[in-house]
Amino acid sequence: MKFSENWLRTWVNPALPSDELAHVLTMAGLEVEALEGVAPAFENVVVAEVLEVAKHPDADRLNVCRVNVGEAQPLTIVCGAANVAVGVKVPCARIGAVLPPSSDNEKGFVIKQAKVRNVESFGMLCSEKELGLADESQGLWLLSSDAQVGKTLREYLELDDKLFTLKLTPNRSDCSGMVGIAREVAALTGSPLKPLEIQIQPVTLSEQLPVHVIDAQACPLYCGRLVRGVNAAAATPAWMLRRLERSGLRGISAVVDITNYVMLEMGQPLHAFDAAQLSGGITVRRARNCEELTLLNEQTVKLDEEVLVIADDARVRALAGIMGGQGSGVETAAREVFLESAFFHPDAIAGKARRFGLATDSSFRFERGVDFAATRQALERATQLLLEICGGSAGAISEVRGQLPAREPIMLRRSRVARVLGIALDNIQIAALLQRLQFEFASNDDDFSVMPPSFRFDLSIEADLIEELARLYGYDNIPAQAPQAVLTMLPYSELQRPLARIQQILVSRDYQEIVSYAFVEEQVERELCGNENPVALQNPIASNLSVMRSSLIGGLVGALRFNLNRKQARVRLFEAGACFAKVNDEYVQSQQLSGLAYGATLPEQWGAAVKSVDFYDVKADVEALFAPQLLRFVAATHPALHPGRSAQIYCGGQAVGWIGELHPRWQQQYDIAQPAVWFEVELGALTRAAVPRMGEIAKSLPVRRDLAVLVDEAVAAQTLLDAMQQVAAPYAQEIALFDVYRGKGLEQGKKSLAFRVLLQDTQKTLTDSEIETSIALLVDKLQQHGAQLRV
């Protein structure tokens, strides 16, 4: 919203300079985006009248002029403009005047007495370009014939005016007109507000145009008035044109300028129809499918039943609340005008202008909501200006009124105000602030029942009123108080490991954390996760982010490719996040931790040979995450993994995740040159922890015995380890595999497994018989599984 400060001060004139007024508005929520002068700085330029024009004796293109600048003696000025003539009034820069920089003179210049081809010149007659008011100009700036000779140009044209540009938020549609801005300034500064005097125009025409509203929900209030005998070719007054131009609107014709002026003045868009072009009455209805309308900007749009239109008996005449159609506008030859002022519900207009690639002043206001209580007043104001400027006879107002938006009272509690704002406002202060806002209210002890006015659509709950009080009281006046609270230590469970500790373990093992979208491409879910029924989004932000992820692998692979494309040869990434699935028509959300390793095991160095990361390197990382819990890795297949180099991870007998190399097919598809190893585990299994228990320290050294057995190639070492763990072998503290041998000296299809057994008693040194008893139990269990003890 752009407006002239001088125009504002005709409504309310606070004793504040421009910059302080801008600060007050900004701090109250009406951000002043720009504050600029109407004209560049220049001085000693006055209104002058040309008395005589004679050809220069020594130059064909120059004239010697006698100019009246309001003094006793006229000035002689040499001028080369083609449009100089006797009787015209033009700006005259007197000797000593300082003109602003321009495209022809970047530094500006001072007017001095000069001799032009042997003729003394005592000033300069100016164009708009030379005064910095236009980029281009054709000759002198011809002023109005009623301009007062000798008056400074800045005073005559109000060039010391300032332009305010407000960056309105969507909730403050009440400030889209000068009435609302002036009302706001009066409330903020306490200055008196001069009300707009709207004169009810007498009805001198018996005719009325019939109005029918088919969709009363979209248009609860429609007012129209027929005016005959107007002179549409009348000139728009200079004061109105000046205010329009300084608000960013150009003058078009008197009738159009009047509707635009009332819109800027009251925030109520209007439209003027050429009544002679209308067929029958006015109908407000929904468009019919396949109807077309050519707009005033010559754009043809195809309509459907979602679009609200203004039509006559023959065809559609305008897009309601957006733009009129060709043939509906008022040309200078028109003699009959139908003025329209309506309240269209914001839901009926919102989004329709953007749908057709339009952005109009009317749609801007109707989408946010206009004051329905001022709809008829705006029509009276437009009629008043129309009759004053263009003449004519006005008929009675045709009004169709439906169910207007209800305004319900809001309860405001003084205790709640103090709690939210942190300041104690008494009842007198609250009442005074509400009165400055022009809110009607009734008080009952410390409670106020406030009726929001029709021009404030943004007020619906108590918090809205508290915000209004804070704005008027002044945010700068609310003291900054440090919060006071009693701090207590939160309970910490030793049965839970915090996520931060798990993340730190991975960081210490050279992984870097990423955060990716929970939305992925459907193809990724099908290929890498084998998920044929992913959770689809109803309104995805992009076509490649259309489903919810059931695994974190998609984001990790995408991040890996991003790094490989930027010449990163060694990448180790992890992510903790939510995954989503649909199980038995129910949506299930789980927390997962996933990691991906690619490239060399160690950073490039002289102390170790280059070795690519493999399954066992990442397996060690996973085991470090779960320590001291023991894991089992069981060979299994996963859609994303190499079928011979993948395993399912078990902890405490439950499957908690996957580990393995990326499938060669996906390596090729995603342009990954080397094998990448991926793991993913349930975060819940990682965060569970056992309570530490104190154990007795042994007084003697442990005893080690090695068991080497020969088994078939098909027998898994884990099977034998599980079997020995089940034996209640006394004194056995640890059983672990430390060697696997295949090759020379063994039969075809056989392999040798070597297990380390540590035995210890905390109270005494073990005897040979006690040791042999325990070892015998373990050997017997191994033999039950077909193992032969090697000697």
Coordinates of N, CA, C and O in Angstrom, one line a residue, residues 566-652:
R566 N 31.1 -34.7 -6.6 CA 32.0 -33.6 -6.2 C 33.4 -34.1 -5.8 O 34.1 -33.5 -5.0
K567 N 33.8 -35.3 -6.4 CA 35.1 -35.8 -6.3 C 35.5 -36.2 -4.9 O 36.7 -36.1 -4.6
Q568 N 34.6 -36.7 -4.1 CA 34.9 -37.2 -2.8 C 35.1 -38.7 -2.9 O 34.2 -39.4 -3.3
A569 N 36.4 -39.1 -2.6 CA 36.7 -40.5 -2.8 C 36.4 -41.4 -1.6 O 36.3 -42.6 -1.8
R570 N 36.3 -40.8 -0.5 CA 36.0 -41.6 0.8 C 34.8 -41.0 1.5 O 34.9 -39.8 1.9
V571 N 33.8 -41.7 1.6 CA 32.5 -41.2 2.2 C 32.0 -42.2 3.3 O 31.9 -43.4 3.0
R572 N 31.7 -41.6 4.4 CA 31.1 -42.4 5.5 C 30.0 -41.5 6.1 O 30.3 -40.5 6.7
L573 N 28.8 -42.0 5.9 CA 27.6 -41.2 6.3 C 26.7 -42.0 7.2 O 26.6 -43.2 7.2
F574 N 25.9 -41.3 8.1 CA 24.9 -41.9 8.9 C 23.7 -41.0 9.1 O 23.9 -39.7 9.0
E575 N 22.6 -41.5 9.4 CA 21.4 -40.7 9.6 C 20.5 -41.5 10.6 O 20.3 -42.7 10.5
A576 N 19.9 -40.7 11.5 CA 18.9 -41.2 12.4 C 17.6 -40.5 12.1 O 17.5 -39.3 12.0
G577 N 16.5 -41.3 11.9 CA 15.2 -40.6 11.5 C 14.1 -41.6 11.5 O 14.2 -42.8 11.8
A578 N 12.9 -41.0 11.2 CA 11.7 -41.8 11.2 C 11.4 -42.5 9.9 O 11.8 -41.9 8.8
C579 N 10.9 -43.7 9.9 CA 10.5 -44.4 8.7 C 9.0 -44.8 8.8 O 8.5 -44.9 10.0
F580 N 8.4 -45.0 7.7 CA 6.9 -45.1 7.7 C 6.5 -46.3 6.8 O 7.1 -46.6 5.8
A581 N 5.5 -47.0 7.3 CA 5.0 -48.2 6.6 C 3.5 -48.3 6.8 O 3.0 -47.8 7.8
K582 N 2.9 -49.1 6.0 CA 1.5 -49.4 6.1 C 1.3 -50.9 6.3 O 1.6 -51.7 5.5
V583 N 0.8 -51.2 7.5 CA 0.7 -52.6 7.9 C -0.7 -52.9 8.3 O -1.3 -52.2 9.3
N584 N -1.4 -53.8 7.6 CA -2.8 -54.1 7.9 C -3.7 -52.9 7.9 O -4.5 -52.7 8.8
D585 N -3.5 -52.0 6.9 CA -4.3 -50.8 6.7 C -4.1 -49.8 7.8 O -4.9 -48.9 8.0
E586 N -3.0 -49.9 8.6 CA -2.6 -49.0 9.6 C -1.2 -48.4 9.3 O -0.3 -49.2 8.9
Y587 N -1.0 -47.2 9.6 CA 0.2 -46.5 9.4 C 1.1 -46.7 10.6 O 0.7 -46.5 11.8
V588 N 2.4 -47.2 10.4 CA 3.3 -47.5 11.5 C 4.5 -46.6 11.2 O 5.1 -46.5 10.1
Q589 N 5.0 -46.0 12.3 CA 6.2 -45.1 12.3 C 7.2 -45.7 13.2 O 6.9 -46.1 14.3
S590 N 8.5 -45.8 12.7 CA 9.6 -46.4 13.5 C 10.8 -45.5 13.4 O 10.9 -44.8 12.4
Q591 N 11.6 -45.5 14.4 CA 12.9 -44.8 14.4 C 14.0 -45.7 14.0 O 14.2 -46.8 14.6
Q592 N 14.8 -45.3 13.0 CA 15.9 -46.2 12.6 C 17.2 -45.4 12.6 O 17.2 -44.1 12.5
L593 N 18.4 -46.1 12.6 CA 19.7 -45.6 12.5 C 20.4 -46.3 11.3 O 20.4 -47.6 11.3
S594 N 20.9 -45.6 10.4 CA 21.4 -46.2 9.2 C 22.8 -45.5 8.8 O 23.0 -44.3 9.1
G595 N 23.7 -46.3 8.3 CA 25.0 -45.8 7.9 C 25.4 -46.4 6.5 O 25.0 -47.5 6.1
L596 N 26.3 -45.7 5.9 CA 26.8 -46.1 4.6 C 28.3 -45.8 4.5 O 28.7 -44.6 4.8
A597 N 29.1 -46.7 4.1 CA 30.6 -46.5 4.0 C 31.0 -46.8 2.6 O 30.6 -47.8 2.0
Y598 N 31.9 -46.0 2.0 CA 32.4 -46.1 0.7 C 33.8 -45.7 0.6 O 34.2 -44.7 1.3
G599 N 34.6 -46.3 -0.2 CA 36.0 -45.9 -0.4 C 37.0 -46.6 0.5 O 36.7 -47.8 0.9
A600 N 38.1 -46.0 0.8 CA 39.1 -46.6 1.6 C 38.7 -46.7 3.1 O 37.9 -45.9 3.6
T601 N 39.2 -47.8 3.7 CA 38.9 -48.0 5.1 C 39.5 -46.8 6.0 O 38.8 -46.3 6.9
L602 N 40.7 -46.4 5.7 CA 41.4 -45.3 6.4 C 41.7 -44.2 5.5 O 41.8 -44.4 4.3
P603 N 41.8 -43.0 6.0 CA 42.2 -41.8 5.1 C 43.6 -42.1 4.6 O 44.4 -42.9 5.2
E604 N 43.8 -41.5 3.4 CA 45.1 -41.8 2.8 C 46.3 -41.4 3.7 O 46.3 -40.3 4.2
Q605 N 47.3 -42.3 3.8 CA 48.4 -42.0 4.8 C 49.5 -42.9 4.4 O 49.4 -43.8 3.6
W606 N 50.7 -42.7 5.1 CA 51.9 -43.5 4.8 C 52.0 -44.7 5.8 O 52.7 -45.7 5.6
G607 N 51.1 -44.7 6.8 CA 51.3 -45.8 7.8 C 50.5 -47.0 7.5 O 50.7 -48.1 8.2
A608 N 49.6 -47.0 6.5 CA 48.8 -48.2 6.2 C 48.6 -48.2 4.7 O 48.4 -47.2 4.1
A609 N 48.5 -49.5 4.2 CA 48.2 -49.6 2.8 C 46.8 -49.3 2.5 O 45.9 -49.4 3.4
V610 N 46.5 -48.9 1.3 CA 45.1 -48.5 0.9 C 44.3 -49.8 0.8 O 44.7 -50.7 0.1
K611 N 43.2 -49.8 1.5 CA 42.3 -51.0 1.5 C 40.8 -50.5 1.4 O 40.4 -49.6 2.2
S612 N 40.1 -51.0 0.5 CA 38.7 -50.6 0.4 C 37.8 -51.2 1.5 O 38.1 -52.3 2.0
V613 N 36.9 -50.4 2.0 CA 36.0 -50.8 3.1 C 35.2 -52.0 2.6 O 34.8 -52.2 1.5
D614 N 35.1 -53.0 3.6 CA 34.3 -54.2 3.3 C 33.3 -54.5 4.4 O 33.1 -53.7 5.3
F615 N 32.7 -55.6 4.2 CA 31.6 -56.0 5.1 C 32.1 -56.0 6.6 O 31.4 -55.6 7.5
Y616 N 33.2 -56.6 6.8 CA 33.7 -56.7 8.2 C 34.1 -55.4 8.8 O 34.0 -55.3 10.1
D617 N 34.5 -54.4 8.1 CA 34.8 -53.1 8.6 C 33.5 -52.5 9.2 O 33.5 -52.0 10.3
V618 N 32.5 -52.5 8.4 CA 31.2 -52.0 8.9 C 30.6 -52.8 10.0 O 29.9 -52.3 10.9
K619 N 30.8 -54.2 9.9 CA 30.3 -55.1 11.0 C 30.9 -54.6 12.3 O 30.3 -54.6 13.3
A620 N 32.2 -54.3 12.3 CA 32.9 -53.8 13.5 C 32.3 -52.5 14.0 O 32.1 -52.3 15.3
D621 N 31.9 -51.6 13.1 CA 31.2 -50.4 13.5 C 29.9 -50.7 14.2 O 29.5 -50.1 15.2
V622 N 29.1 -51.6 13.7 CA 27.8 -52.0 14.2 C 28.0 -52.6 15.6 O 27.3 -52.3 16.5
E623 N 29.0 -53.5 15.7 CA 29.2 -54.1 17.0 C 29.7 -53.1 18.1 O 29.3 -53.2 19.2
A624 N 30.4 -52.1 17.6 CA 30.8 -51.0 18.6 C 29.6 -50.2 19.1 O 29.5 -49.8 20.2
L625 N 28.6 -50.1 18.2 CA 27.4 -49.4 18.6 C 26.6 -50.2 19.7 O 26.0 -49.6 20.6
F626 N 26.6 -51.5 19.5 CA 25.8 -52.3 20.5 C 26.5 -52.7 21.7 O 25.9 -53.3 22.6
A627 N 27.9 -52.6 21.7 CA 28.7 -53.1 22.8 C 28.1 -52.5 24.2 O 27.7 -51.3 24.2
P628 N 28.0 -53.3 25.2 CA 28.6 -54.7 25.3 C 27.7 -55.8 24.9 O 28.0 -57.0 25.2
Q629 N 26.5 -55.5 24.3 CA 25.6 -56.5 23.9 C 26.2 -57.3 22.7 O 26.9 -56.7 21.9
L630 N 26.0 -58.6 22.7 CA 26.5 -59.5 21.7 C 25.5 -59.6 20.5 O 24.3 -59.7 20.8
L631 N 26.0 -59.6 19.3 CA 25.1 -59.7 18.1 C 25.4 -60.9 17.4 O 26.5 -61.6 17.4
R632 N 24.4 -61.3 16.6 CA 24.5 -62.4 15.7 C 24.2 -61.9 14.3 O 23.3 -61.1 14.1
F633 N 25.0 -62.4 13.3 CA 24.8 -61.9 11.9 C 24.4 -63.2 11.1 O 25.3 -64.1 11.0
V634 N 23.2 -63.2 10.6 CA 22.7 -64.4 9.9 C 22.6 -64.1 8.5 O 21.9 -63.1 8.1
A635 N 23.2 -64.9 7.6 CA 23.1 -64.6 6.2 C 21.6 -64.6 5.7 O 20.9 -65.5 6.0
A636 N 21.3 -63.5 5.0 CA 19.9 -63.4 4.5 C 20.0 -62.4 3.3 O 21.0 -61.7 3.0
T637 N 18.9 -62.4 2.5 CA 18.9 -61.5 1.3 C 18.0 -60.3 1.5 O 16.9 -60.4 2.2
H638 N 18.4 -59.2 0.9 CA 17.6 -57.9 1.0 C 17.6 -57.3 -0.4 O 18.6 -57.4 -1.1
P639 N 16.5 -56.7 -0.8 CA 16.4 -56.2 -2.2 C 17.6 -55.2 -2.5 O 17.9 -55.1 -3.7
A640 N 18.1 -54.5 -1.6 CA 19.1 -53.5 -1.9 C 20.5 -54.1 -1.8 O 21.5 -53.4 -2.2
L641 N 20.7 -55.3 -1.3 CA 22.0 -55.8 -1.0 C 22.5 -57.0 -1.9 O 21.7 -57.7 -2.4
H642 N 23.8 -57.1 -1.9 CA 24.4 -58.2 -2.6 C 24.0 -59.5 -2.0 O 24.1 -59.7 -0.8
P643 N 23.4 -60.5 -2.8 CA 22.8 -61.7 -2.2 C 23.8 -62.5 -1.4 O 23.5 -63.3 -0.5
G644 N 25.1 -62.5 -1.7 CA 26.1 -63.3 -1.0 C 26.9 -62.5 0.1 O 27.8 -63.1 0.7
R645 N 26.6 -61.3 0.2 CA 27.4 -60.4 1.1 C 26.4 -59.6 1.9 O 26.6 -58.4 2.1
S646 N 25.4 -60.2 2.5 CA 24.4 -59.5 3.3 C 24.0 -60.4 4.4 O 24.1 -61.6 4.4
A647 N 23.6 -59.8 5.5 CA 23.1 -60.5 6.7 C 22.1 -59.7 7.5 O 22.1 -58.5 7.4
Q648 N 21.3 -60.5 8.2 CA 20.4 -59.9 9.1 C 21.0 -59.8 10.5 O 21.7 -60.8 10.9
I649 N 20.8 -58.7 11.2 CA 21.4 -58.5 12.5 C 20.4 -58.9 13.6 O 19.3 -58.5 13.6
Y650 N 20.9 -59.8 14.5 CA 20.1 -60.2 15.7 C 20.7 -59.8 17.0 O 21.9 -59.8 17.2
C651 N 19.9 -59.3 17.9 CA 20.3 -58.9 19.2 C 19.3 -59.5 20.2 O 18.1 -59.2 20.2
G652 N 19.8 -60.3 21.1 CA 18.9 -60.9 22.1 C 17.9 -61.8 21.5 O 16.8 -61.9 22.0

